[in-house]
XYZ file of C-alpha atoms in Angstrom:
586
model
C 40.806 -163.307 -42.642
C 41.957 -162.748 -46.189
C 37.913 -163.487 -47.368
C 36.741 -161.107 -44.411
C 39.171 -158.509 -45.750
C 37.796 -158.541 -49.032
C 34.264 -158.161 -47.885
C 35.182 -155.138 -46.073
C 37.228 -153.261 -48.390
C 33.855 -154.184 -50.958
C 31.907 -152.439 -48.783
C 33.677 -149.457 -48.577
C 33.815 -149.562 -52.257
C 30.024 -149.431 -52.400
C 29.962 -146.701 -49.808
C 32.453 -144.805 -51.343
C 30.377 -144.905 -55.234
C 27.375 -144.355 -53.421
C 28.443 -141.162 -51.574
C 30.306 -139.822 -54.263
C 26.862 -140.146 -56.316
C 25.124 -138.875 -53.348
C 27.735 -135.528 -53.546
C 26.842 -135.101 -57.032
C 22.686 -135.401 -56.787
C 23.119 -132.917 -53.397
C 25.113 -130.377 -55.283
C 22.954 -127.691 -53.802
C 24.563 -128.227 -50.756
C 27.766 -127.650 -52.203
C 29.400 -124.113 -52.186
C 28.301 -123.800 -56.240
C 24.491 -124.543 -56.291
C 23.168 -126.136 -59.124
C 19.591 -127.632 -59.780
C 18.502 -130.110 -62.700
C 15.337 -128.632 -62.950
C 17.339 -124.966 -63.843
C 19.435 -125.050 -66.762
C 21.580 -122.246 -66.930
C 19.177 -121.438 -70.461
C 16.105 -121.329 -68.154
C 13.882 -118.207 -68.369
C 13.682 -117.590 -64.588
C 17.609 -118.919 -63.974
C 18.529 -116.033 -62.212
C 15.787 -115.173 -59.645
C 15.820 -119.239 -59.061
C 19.405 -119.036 -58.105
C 19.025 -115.512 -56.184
C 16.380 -117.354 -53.851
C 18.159 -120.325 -53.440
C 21.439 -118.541 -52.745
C 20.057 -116.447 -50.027
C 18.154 -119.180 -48.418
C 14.908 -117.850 -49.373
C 13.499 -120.808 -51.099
C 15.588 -123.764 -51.094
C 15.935 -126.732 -52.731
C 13.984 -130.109 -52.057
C 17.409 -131.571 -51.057
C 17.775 -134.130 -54.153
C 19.190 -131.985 -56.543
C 15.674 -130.433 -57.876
C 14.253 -126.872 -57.358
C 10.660 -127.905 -58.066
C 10.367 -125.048 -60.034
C 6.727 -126.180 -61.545
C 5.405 -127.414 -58.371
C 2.518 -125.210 -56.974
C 3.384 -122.919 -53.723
C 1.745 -123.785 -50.312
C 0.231 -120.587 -48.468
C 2.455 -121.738 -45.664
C 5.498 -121.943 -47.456
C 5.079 -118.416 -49.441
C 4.924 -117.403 -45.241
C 8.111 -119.081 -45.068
C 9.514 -117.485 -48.129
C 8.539 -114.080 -46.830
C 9.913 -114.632 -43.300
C 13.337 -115.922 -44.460
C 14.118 -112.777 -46.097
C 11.841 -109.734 -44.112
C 12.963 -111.513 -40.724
C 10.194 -110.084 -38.405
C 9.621 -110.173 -34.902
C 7.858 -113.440 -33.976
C 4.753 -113.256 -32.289
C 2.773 -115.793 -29.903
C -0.869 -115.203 -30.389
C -2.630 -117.359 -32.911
C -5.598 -116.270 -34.256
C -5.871 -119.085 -36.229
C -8.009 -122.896 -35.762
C -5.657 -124.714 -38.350
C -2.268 -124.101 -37.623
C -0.989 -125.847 -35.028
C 0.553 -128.924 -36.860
C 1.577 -126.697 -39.758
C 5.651 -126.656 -39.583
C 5.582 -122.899 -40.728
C 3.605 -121.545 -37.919
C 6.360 -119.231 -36.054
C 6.516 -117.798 -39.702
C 2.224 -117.246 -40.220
C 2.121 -115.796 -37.044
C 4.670 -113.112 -37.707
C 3.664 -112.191 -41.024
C 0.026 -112.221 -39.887
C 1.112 -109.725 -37.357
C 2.980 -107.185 -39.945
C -0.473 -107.271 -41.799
C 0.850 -109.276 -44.755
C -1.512 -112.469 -44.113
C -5.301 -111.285 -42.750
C -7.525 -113.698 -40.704
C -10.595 -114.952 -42.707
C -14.287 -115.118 -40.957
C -13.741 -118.831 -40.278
C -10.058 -117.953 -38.991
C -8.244 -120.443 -40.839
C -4.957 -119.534 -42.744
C -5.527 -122.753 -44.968
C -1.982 -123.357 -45.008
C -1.810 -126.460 -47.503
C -3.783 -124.555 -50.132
C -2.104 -123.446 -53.366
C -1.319 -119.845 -53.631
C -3.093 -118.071 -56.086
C -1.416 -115.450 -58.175
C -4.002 -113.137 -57.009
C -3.157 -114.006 -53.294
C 1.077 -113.381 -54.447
C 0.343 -110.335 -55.702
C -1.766 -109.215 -52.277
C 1.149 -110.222 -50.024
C 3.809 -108.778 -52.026
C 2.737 -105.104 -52.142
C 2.237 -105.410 -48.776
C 4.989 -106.721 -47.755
C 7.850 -104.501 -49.320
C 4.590 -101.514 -49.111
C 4.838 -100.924 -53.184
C 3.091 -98.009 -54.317
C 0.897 -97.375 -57.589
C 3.230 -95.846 -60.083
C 3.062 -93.091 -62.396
C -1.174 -92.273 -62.915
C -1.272 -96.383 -63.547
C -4.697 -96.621 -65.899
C -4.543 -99.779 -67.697
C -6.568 -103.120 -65.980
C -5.939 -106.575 -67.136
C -9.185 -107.835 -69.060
C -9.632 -110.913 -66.374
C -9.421 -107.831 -63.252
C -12.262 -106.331 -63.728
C -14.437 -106.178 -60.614
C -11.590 -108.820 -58.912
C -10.738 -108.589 -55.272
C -7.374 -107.811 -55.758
C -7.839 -105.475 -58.593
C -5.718 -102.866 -56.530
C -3.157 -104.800 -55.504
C -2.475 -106.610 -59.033
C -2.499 -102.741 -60.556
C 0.208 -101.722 -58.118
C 2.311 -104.925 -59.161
C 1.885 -104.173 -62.762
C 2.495 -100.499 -62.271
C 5.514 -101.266 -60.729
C 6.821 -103.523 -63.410
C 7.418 -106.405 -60.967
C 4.619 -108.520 -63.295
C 3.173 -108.627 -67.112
C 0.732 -111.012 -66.586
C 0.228 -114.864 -68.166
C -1.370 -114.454 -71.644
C -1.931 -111.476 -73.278
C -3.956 -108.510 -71.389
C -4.337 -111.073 -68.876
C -3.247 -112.036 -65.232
C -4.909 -115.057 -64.317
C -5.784 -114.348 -60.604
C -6.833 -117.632 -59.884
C -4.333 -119.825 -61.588
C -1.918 -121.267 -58.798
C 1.500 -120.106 -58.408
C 4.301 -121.875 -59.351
C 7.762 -121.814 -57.663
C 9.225 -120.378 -60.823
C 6.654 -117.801 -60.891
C 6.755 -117.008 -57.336
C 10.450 -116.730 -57.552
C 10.616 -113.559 -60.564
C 7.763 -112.251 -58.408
C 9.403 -111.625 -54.845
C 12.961 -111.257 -56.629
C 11.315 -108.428 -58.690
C 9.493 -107.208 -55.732
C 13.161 -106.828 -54.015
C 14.973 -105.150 -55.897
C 12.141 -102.635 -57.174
C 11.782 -101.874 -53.425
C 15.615 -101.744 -52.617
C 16.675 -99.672 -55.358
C 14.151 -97.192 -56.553
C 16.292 -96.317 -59.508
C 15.031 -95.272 -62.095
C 16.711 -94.749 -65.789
C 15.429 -91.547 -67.913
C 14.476 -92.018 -71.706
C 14.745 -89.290 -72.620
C 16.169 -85.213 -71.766
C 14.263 -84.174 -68.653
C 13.589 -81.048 -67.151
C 14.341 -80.237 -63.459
C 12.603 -78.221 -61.575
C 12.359 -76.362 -58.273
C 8.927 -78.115 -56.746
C 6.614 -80.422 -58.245
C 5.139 -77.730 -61.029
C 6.067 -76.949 -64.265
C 6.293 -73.652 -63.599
C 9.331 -73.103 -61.726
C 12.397 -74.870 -63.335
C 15.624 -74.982 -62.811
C 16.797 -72.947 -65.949
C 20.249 -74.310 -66.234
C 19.493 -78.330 -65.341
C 18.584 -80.946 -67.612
C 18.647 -84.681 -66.651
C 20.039 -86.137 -69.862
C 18.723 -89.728 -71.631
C 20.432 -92.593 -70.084
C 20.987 -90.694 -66.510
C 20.461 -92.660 -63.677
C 18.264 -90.503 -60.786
C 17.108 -92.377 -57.222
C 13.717 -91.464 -56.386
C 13.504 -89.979 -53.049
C 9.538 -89.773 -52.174
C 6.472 -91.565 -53.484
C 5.062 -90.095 -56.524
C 2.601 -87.099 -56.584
C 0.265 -87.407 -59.284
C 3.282 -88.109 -61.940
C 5.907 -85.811 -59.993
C 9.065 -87.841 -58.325
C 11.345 -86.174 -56.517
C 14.956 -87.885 -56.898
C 18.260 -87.163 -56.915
C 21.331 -88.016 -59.285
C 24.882 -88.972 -58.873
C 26.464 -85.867 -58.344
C 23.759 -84.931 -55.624
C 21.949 -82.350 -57.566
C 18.524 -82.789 -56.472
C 14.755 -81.908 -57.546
C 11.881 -82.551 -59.062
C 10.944 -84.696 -62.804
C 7.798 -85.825 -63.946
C 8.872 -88.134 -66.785
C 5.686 -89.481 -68.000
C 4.131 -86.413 -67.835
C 0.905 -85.361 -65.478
C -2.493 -86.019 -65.841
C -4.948 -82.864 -64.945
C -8.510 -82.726 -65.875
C -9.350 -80.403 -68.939
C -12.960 -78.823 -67.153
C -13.907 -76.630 -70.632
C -13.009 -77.039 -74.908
C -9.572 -75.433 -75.312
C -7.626 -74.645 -78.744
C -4.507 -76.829 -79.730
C -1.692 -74.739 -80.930
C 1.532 -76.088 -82.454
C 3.359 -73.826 -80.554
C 3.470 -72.448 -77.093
C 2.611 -69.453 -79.291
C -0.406 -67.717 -80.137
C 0.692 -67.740 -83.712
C 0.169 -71.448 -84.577
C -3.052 -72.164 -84.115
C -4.162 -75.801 -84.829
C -7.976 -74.029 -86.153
C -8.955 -77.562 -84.021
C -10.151 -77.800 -80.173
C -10.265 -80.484 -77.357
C -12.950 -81.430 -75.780
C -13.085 -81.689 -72.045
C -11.035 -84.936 -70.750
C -8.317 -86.129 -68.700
C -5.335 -84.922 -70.783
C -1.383 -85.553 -69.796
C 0.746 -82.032 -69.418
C 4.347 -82.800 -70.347
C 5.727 -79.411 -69.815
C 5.035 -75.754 -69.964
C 6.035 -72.577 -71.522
C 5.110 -69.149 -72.002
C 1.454 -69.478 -70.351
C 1.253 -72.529 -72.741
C 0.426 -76.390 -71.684
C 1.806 -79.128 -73.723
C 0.079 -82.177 -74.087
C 0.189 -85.495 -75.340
C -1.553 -85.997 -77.896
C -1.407 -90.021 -79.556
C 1.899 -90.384 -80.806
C 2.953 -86.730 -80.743
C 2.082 -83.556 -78.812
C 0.224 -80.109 -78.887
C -0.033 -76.917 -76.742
C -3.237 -75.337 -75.313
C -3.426 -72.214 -73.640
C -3.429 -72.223 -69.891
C -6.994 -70.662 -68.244
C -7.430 -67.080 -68.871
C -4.469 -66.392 -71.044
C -3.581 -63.150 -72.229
C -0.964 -61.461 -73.314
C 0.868 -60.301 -70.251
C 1.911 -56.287 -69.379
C 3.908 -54.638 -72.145
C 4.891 -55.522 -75.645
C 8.511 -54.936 -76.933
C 10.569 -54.790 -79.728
C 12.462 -56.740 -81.566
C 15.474 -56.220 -80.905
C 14.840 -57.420 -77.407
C 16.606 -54.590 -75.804
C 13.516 -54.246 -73.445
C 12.076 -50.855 -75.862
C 8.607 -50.720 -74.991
C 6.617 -50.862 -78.263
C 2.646 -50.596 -76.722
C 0.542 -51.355 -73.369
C -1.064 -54.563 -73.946
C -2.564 -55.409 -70.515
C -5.917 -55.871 -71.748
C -5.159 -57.567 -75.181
C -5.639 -60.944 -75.366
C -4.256 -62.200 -78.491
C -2.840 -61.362 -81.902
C -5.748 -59.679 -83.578
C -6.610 -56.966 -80.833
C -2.873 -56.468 -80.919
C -2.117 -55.816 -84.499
C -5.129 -53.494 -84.375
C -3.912 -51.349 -81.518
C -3.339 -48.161 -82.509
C -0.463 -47.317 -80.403
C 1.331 -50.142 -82.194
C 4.018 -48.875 -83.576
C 4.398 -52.222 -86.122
C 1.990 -53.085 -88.837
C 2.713 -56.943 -89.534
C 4.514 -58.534 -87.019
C 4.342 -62.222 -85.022
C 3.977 -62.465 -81.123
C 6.956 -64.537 -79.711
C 6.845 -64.960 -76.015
C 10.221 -64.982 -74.193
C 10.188 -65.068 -70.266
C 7.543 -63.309 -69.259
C 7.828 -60.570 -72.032
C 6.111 -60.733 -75.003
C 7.724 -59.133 -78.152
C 5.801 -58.269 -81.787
C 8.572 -58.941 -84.125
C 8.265 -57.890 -88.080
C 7.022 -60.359 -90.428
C 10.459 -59.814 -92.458
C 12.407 -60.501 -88.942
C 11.080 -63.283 -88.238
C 13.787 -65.626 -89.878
C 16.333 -63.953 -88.757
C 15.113 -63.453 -85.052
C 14.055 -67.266 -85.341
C 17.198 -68.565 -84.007
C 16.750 -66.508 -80.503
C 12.835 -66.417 -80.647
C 11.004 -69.773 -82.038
C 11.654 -72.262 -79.451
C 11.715 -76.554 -80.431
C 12.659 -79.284 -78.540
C 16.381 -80.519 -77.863
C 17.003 -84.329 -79.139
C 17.811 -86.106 -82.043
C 16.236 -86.868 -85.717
C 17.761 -89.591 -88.022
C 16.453 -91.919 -90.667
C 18.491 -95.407 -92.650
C 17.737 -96.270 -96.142
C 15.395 -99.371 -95.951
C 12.976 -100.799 -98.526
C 10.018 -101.912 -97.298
C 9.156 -105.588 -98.018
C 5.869 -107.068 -98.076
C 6.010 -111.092 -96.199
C 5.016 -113.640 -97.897
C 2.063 -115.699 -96.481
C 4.351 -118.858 -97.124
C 7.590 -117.360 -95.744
C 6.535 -115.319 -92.882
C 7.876 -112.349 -91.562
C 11.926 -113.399 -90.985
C 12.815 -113.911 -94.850
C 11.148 -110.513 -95.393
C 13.509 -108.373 -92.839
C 16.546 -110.396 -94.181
C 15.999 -108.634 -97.313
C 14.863 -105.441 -95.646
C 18.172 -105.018 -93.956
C 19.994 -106.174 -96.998
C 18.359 -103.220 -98.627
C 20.180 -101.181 -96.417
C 23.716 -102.516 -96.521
C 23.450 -102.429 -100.564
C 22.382 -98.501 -100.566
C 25.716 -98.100 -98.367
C 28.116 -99.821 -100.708
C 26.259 -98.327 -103.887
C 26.244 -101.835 -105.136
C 24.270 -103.501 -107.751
C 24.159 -106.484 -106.394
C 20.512 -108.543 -106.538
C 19.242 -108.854 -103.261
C 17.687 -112.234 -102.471
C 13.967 -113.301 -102.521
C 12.108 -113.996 -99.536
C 11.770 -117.933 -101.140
C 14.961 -118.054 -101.482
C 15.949 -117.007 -97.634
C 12.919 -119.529 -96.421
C 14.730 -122.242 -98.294
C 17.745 -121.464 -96.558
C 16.100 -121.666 -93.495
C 14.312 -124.539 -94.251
C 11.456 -123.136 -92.834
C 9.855 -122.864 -96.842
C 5.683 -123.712 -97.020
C 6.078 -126.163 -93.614
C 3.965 -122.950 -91.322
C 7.157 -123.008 -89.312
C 8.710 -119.155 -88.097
C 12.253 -118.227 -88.426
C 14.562 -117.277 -84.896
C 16.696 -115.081 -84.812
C 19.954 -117.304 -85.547
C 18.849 -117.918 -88.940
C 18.149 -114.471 -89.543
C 21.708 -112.762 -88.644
C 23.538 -115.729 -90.381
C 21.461 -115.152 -93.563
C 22.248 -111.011 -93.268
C 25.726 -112.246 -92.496
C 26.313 -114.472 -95.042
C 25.116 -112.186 -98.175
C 26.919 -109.273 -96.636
C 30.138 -111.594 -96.827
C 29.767 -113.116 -100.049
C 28.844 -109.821 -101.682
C 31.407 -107.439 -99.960
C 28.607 -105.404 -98.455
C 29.571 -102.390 -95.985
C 27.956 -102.774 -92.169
C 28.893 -104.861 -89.202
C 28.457 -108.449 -88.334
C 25.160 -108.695 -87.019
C 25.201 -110.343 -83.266
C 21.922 -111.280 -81.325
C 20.859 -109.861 -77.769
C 18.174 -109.659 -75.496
C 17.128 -107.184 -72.668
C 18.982 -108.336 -70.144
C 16.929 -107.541 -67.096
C 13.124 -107.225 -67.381
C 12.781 -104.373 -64.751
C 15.207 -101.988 -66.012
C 13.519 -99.616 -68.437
C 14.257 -98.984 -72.327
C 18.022 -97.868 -71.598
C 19.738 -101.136 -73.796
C 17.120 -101.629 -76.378
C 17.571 -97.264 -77.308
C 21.324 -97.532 -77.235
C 22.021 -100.141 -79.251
C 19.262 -99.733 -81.697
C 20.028 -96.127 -81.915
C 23.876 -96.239 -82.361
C 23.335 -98.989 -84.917
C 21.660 -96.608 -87.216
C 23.055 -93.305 -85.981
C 26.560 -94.638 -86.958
C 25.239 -96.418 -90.037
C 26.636 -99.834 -89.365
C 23.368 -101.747 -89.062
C 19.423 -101.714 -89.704
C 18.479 -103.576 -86.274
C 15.735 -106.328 -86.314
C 13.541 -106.439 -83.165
C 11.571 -109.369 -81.927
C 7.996 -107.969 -80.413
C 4.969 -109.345 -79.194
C 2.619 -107.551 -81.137
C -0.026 -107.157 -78.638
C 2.178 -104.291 -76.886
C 1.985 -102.159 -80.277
C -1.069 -100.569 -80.165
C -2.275 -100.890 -83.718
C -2.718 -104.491 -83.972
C -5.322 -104.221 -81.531
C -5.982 -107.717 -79.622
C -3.454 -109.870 -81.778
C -0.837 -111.634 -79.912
C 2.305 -113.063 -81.588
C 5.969 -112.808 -82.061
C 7.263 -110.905 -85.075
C 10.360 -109.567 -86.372
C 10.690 -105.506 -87.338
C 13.421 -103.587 -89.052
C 14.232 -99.994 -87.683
C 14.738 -97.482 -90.179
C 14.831 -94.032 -87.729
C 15.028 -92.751 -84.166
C 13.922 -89.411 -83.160
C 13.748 -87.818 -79.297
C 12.438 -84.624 -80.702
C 9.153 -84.888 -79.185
C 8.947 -88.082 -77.575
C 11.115 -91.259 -78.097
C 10.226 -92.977 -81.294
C 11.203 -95.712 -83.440
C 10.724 -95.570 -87.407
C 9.274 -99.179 -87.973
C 9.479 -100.868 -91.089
C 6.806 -103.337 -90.529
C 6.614 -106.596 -93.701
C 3.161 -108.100 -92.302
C 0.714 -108.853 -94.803
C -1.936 -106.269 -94.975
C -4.439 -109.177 -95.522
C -3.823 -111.066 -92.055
C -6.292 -108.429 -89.986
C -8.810 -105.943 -90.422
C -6.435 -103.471 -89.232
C -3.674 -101.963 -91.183
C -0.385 -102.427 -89.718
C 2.082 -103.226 -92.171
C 4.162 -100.816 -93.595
C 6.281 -98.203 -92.387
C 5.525 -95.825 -89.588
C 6.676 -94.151 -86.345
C 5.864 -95.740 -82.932
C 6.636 -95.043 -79.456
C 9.266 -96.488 -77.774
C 7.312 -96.275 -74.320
C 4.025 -95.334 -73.167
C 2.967 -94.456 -69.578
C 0.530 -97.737 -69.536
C 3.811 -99.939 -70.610
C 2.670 -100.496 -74.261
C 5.015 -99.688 -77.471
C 8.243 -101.232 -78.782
C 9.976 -101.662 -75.429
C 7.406 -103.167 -74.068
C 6.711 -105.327 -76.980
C 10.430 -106.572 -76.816
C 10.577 -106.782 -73.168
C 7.214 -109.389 -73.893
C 8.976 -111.420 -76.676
C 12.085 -111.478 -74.691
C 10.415 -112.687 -71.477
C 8.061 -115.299 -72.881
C 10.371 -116.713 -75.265
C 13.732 -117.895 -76.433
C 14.555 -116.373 -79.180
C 16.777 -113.354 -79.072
C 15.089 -110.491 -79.053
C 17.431 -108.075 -80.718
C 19.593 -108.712 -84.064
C 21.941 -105.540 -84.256
């Protein structure tokens, strides 16, 4: 008995170590879900979990995710089905289905129009997804929309079946593609990838928030010409987009219900005949340049004036037929008719009226009244005449630095924000070379890049030792690659505003439109911010000139977004979401 005792209470012992390890390997089944295939550091951790947590794509059951395994057609039906939840439907118009353990779910999504029967109607359910095939069922099956006059075309689309349906994706800033200007259509998709897709796909369709970059006009309908005169959506407002857009008009709404009509990225009309560029919605400021006919994006308009964009600023050209409306007054804008000028149709004919009462005077347009205001009036008339855009214009002291070919690009913006940090404290302190900073990395002649740890201890370190004004420099990244530009233009932009730091950006240089087709991670400094006419950074920029046939060192101004998802957001949004570096040192 006593042996028979022993052998039983050994057996339990087994049973118990076994289960217990059994608990531990099954721990998604456990209230806290955890995989060992996503770490917590893992670049798709949280759409992983978000699937797995609402039972949208589970586990294997053995502790693993399979987040680089390839997706079955018939489980991306199953993915679909657990979350959409559609009726079920009985007829199969399929030949290779019937053993397939995801049929109820084919069927159904076949019959919302998210799965389509082939010529030999078979669903081919235990063939790999392609990404081209994800990106088909996706915008159909939360009905996405193409975005915001959507031009741009991955280079491997061209002529591709699902051309449309990969532009609506990318529009929509649910995708950015594999490698650079590409998609890869045909490449199978893997859980990981399928997961950031649908999760994205969600939550774009759920929400339809959207985040404005900058001050934004209301108006009345979806024309420029009617706006609200008193209602301005200001950078960094949240607005929910009621209605699909109309050719770059959204209708939305914002917190406080005040409702009506934005088009943030401007619209695109086609320019039939050669127009002059102005400066001004004035006919005053003439550019002495034309356009020729093209597509051209209106931003706003003024005073029979549109304005345009025009590369990385703006002009104005006069809308069709423009004259100089009814009656001119004076300038003392108390409505005192000065002349007729209903046939004159700009400043020459006017200044040689001979009713005019006023010799030399400049045209300013207010309202719909045009007043000819003396040349020595002008300056002090300016402040209630000569219109400019609201927003802000500021500039940090920091010296440019040339990288070494042996160093790279981090040592270089080490010293470049250094620069800045001395010119606040007024000392006289020797900044450090770039060899020296490489040493310190231990990244010196071994063709090895910096990250970003070694960079903010290094700006940390000499700020320390050397008593140096400015902040401790922490890292960040953009924490959620949907939202728009809203963290990267805060913190970058308070940074310098308040003169604490000269932030260092990670981008992927392929999203800056001057370095052409290159494609690789480099750190920036930013010297300036300025909303005036368009949100731009001031970049100062340490690559070697020598490295391309294009010249893109240096310093120069760059927008922060662009309507086709290129400039610095979208070059940090890139770095951050391909790598693991932080993308942000501010």
């Amino acid at each position: 008995m006593i042996k028979l005792g022993r052998a039983i209470l050994l057996t339990l012992l087994v049973f118990s170590m076994v289960f217990s390890s059994m608990e531990n390997t099954y721990a998604e089944t456990r209230a806290g879900i955890e995989f060992v295939d996503v770490p917590k550091g893992h670049w798709a951790y949280k759409e992983m979990m978000y699937m797995a947590q609402n039972k949208i794509i589970n586990g294997y059951g053995n502790g693993y995710f399979g987040a680089n395994d390839n997706v079955l057609r018939e489980h991306a039906a199953a993915f679909l089905y657990r979350y959409l939840k559609p009726q079920d439907s009985s007829g199969n118009p399929y030949i290779d289905i019937e053993s397939s353990a995801f049929k109820k779910e084919i069927l159904a999504l076949t019959k919302m129009g998210i799965f389509t029967v082939n010529s030999e109607k078979k669903f081919n359910p235990n063939k790999f997804l392609t990404r081209a095939e994800a990106a088909t069922i996706l915008v159909k099956a939360f009905n996405l929309k193409l975005l915001y006059d959507y031009d741009f075309q991955f280079l491997d689309m061209k002529g591709h079946w699902a051309s449309d349906y990969v532009k609506v994706l990318h529009s929509n800033r649910i995708t950015n593609g594999t490698d650079i200007g590409k998609f890869s259509p045909d490449r199978q998709t893997t859980r990981e990838q399928f997961s950031i897709l649908m999760y994205n796909s969600i939550h774009k369709n759920q929400m339809k928030n959207l985040m404005l970059h900058r001050d934004t006009k209301v108006y009345k309908n979806a024309s420029f010409k009617i706006p609200f005169e008193d209602k301005t959506f200001e950078m960094g407002s949240h607005v929910r987009v009621l209605t699909d857009p109309r050719n770059g008009w959204l209708y939305v709404k914002d917190a406080n219900g005040f409702d009506g009509w934005i088009a943030p990225y401007g619209v695109k009309v086609d320019l039939d005949k050669k127009a002059d560029l102005y400066d001004a919605p004035r006919i005053t400021h003439p550019t002495y340049s034309s356009l020729a006919p093209q597509k051209v994006t209106v931003t706003s308009e003024e005073d029979n004036f549109k304005k345009i964009k025009m590369g990385k600023g703006s002009k104005w050209i006069p809308n069709e037929n423009l004259e100089v409306p009814g009656e001119v007054f004076g300038a003392n804008f108390d409505d005192e008719q000065v002349t007729r000028a209903s046939s004159l149709r700009n400043e020459r004919e006017l200044e040689e009226d001979k009713d005019s009462q006023l010799e030399m005077f400049t045209v300013v347009t207010k309202g719909d009244k045009v007043y000819a205001v003396p040349e020595n009036e002008v300056a002090r008339s300016s402040s209630k005449t000569m219109r400019s855009d609201s927003g802000e214009y500021f500039t940090i002291n920091v010296s440019h630095q040339e990288q070494q070919r042996s160093t790279w690009c981090g040592p270089a913006n080490v010293v470049q924000a250094l620069s800045f940090h001395k010119s606040i404290s007024g000392s006289s302190v020797s900044l450090p070379t770039q060899d020296t900073i490489a040493q310190e990395f231990g990244i010196y002649y071994n063709n090895r890049g910096s990250s970003s740890s070694h960079i903010k201890a290094a700006v940390n370190n000499f700020k320390s030792a050397h008593g140096l004004k400015g902040d401790n420099y922490i890292l960040g990244d953009i924490l959620n690659h949907s939202d728009p530009a809203g963290i990267l233009i805060s913190r970058v932009r308070d940074a310098m505003k308040n003169k604490t730091n000269a932030p260092i950006l990670l981008v992927d240089t392929a999203y800056i439109p001057r370095y052409g087709g290159k494609s690789f991670r480099h750190y920036v400094t930013v010297s300036g911010y300025k909303s005036t006419d368009g949100l731009e950074f001031r970049i100062v920029d340490p690559l070697h000139r020598g490295n391309s046939s294009r010249t893109v060192g240096g310093v120069y101004w760059e927008s922060v977004i662009y309507a086709n998802l290129l400039g610095i957001h979208g070059a940090v949004r890139a770095a951050d979401y391909y790598g693991s570096n932080a993308v942000m040192i501010y």
